[in-house]
XYZ file of C-alpha atoms in Angstrom:
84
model
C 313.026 46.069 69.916
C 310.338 43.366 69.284
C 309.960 41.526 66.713
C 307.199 39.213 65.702
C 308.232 36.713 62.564
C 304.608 34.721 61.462
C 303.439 32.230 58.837
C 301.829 34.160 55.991
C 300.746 31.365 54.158
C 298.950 30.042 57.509
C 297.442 33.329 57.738
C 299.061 33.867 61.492
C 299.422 37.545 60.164
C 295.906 38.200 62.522
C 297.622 36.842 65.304
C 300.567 38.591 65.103
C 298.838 42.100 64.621
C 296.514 41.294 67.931
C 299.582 40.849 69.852
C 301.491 43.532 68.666
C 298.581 45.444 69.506
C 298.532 44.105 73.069
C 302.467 45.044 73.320
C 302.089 48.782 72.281
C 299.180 48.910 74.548
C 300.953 47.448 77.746
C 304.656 48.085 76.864
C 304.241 51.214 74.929
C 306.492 49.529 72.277
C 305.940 49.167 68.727
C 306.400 45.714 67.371
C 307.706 44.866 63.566
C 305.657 42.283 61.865
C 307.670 40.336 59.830
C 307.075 37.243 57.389
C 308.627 33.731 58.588
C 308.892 30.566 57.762
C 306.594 28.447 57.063
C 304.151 27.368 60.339
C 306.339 30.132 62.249
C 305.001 32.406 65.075
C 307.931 33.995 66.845
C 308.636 36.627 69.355
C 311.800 37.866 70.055
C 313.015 40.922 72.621
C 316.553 42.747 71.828
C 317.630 40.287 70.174
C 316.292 37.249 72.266
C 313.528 34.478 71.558
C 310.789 34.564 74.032
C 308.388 32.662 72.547
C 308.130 30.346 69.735
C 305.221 28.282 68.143
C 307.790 25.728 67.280
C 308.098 25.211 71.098
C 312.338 25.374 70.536
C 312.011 27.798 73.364
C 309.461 27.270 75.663
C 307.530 23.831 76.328
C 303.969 25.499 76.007
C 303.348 28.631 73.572
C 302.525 31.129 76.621
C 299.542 33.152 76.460
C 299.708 37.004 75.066
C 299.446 38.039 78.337
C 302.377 36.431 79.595
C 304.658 37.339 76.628
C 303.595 41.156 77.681
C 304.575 40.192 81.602
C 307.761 38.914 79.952
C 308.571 41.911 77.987
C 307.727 43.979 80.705
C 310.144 41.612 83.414
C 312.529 42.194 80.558
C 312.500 45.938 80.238
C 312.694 46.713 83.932
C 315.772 44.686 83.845
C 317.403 46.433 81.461
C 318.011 43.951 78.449
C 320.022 44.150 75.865
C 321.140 42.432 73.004
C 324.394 40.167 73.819
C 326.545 39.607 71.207
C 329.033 36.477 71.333
């Protein structure tokens, strides 16, 4: 599952369609669209953050592209959501 959390009062809402555009195109997954905090634009895979505006988990906010190489990586390894 993918899920894309964005700033609506920074209008990232664009954004976050374009990419969850490029994700159903590429990955043949649907991504949810949901309202975030403020200044937010995060992805997340099962359950995982893969990319985050706030840079909390990468250095550099990676290019659509490589979140879609990333999913993809991620789906032909088989994740899942771990639960602690």
């Amino acid at each position: 599952m993918i899920q894309i959390y964005y700033c609506v009062a920074w209008n990232y809402y664009p954004r976050a369609a374009r990419l969850a555009d490029l994700i159903k195109a590429k990955c043949g997954i649907e991504a949810q669209l949901l309202s975030g905090k403020r200044g937010e634009f995060t992805v997340w895979f099962n359950g995982v953050a893969i990319a985050d505006k706030n840079l909390s988990v990468c250095d550099v906010f990676p290019p659509f592209e490589q979140i879609v190489e990333t999913i993809l990586r991620m789906q032909d390894q088989s994740w899942v959501e771990i639960h602690i």
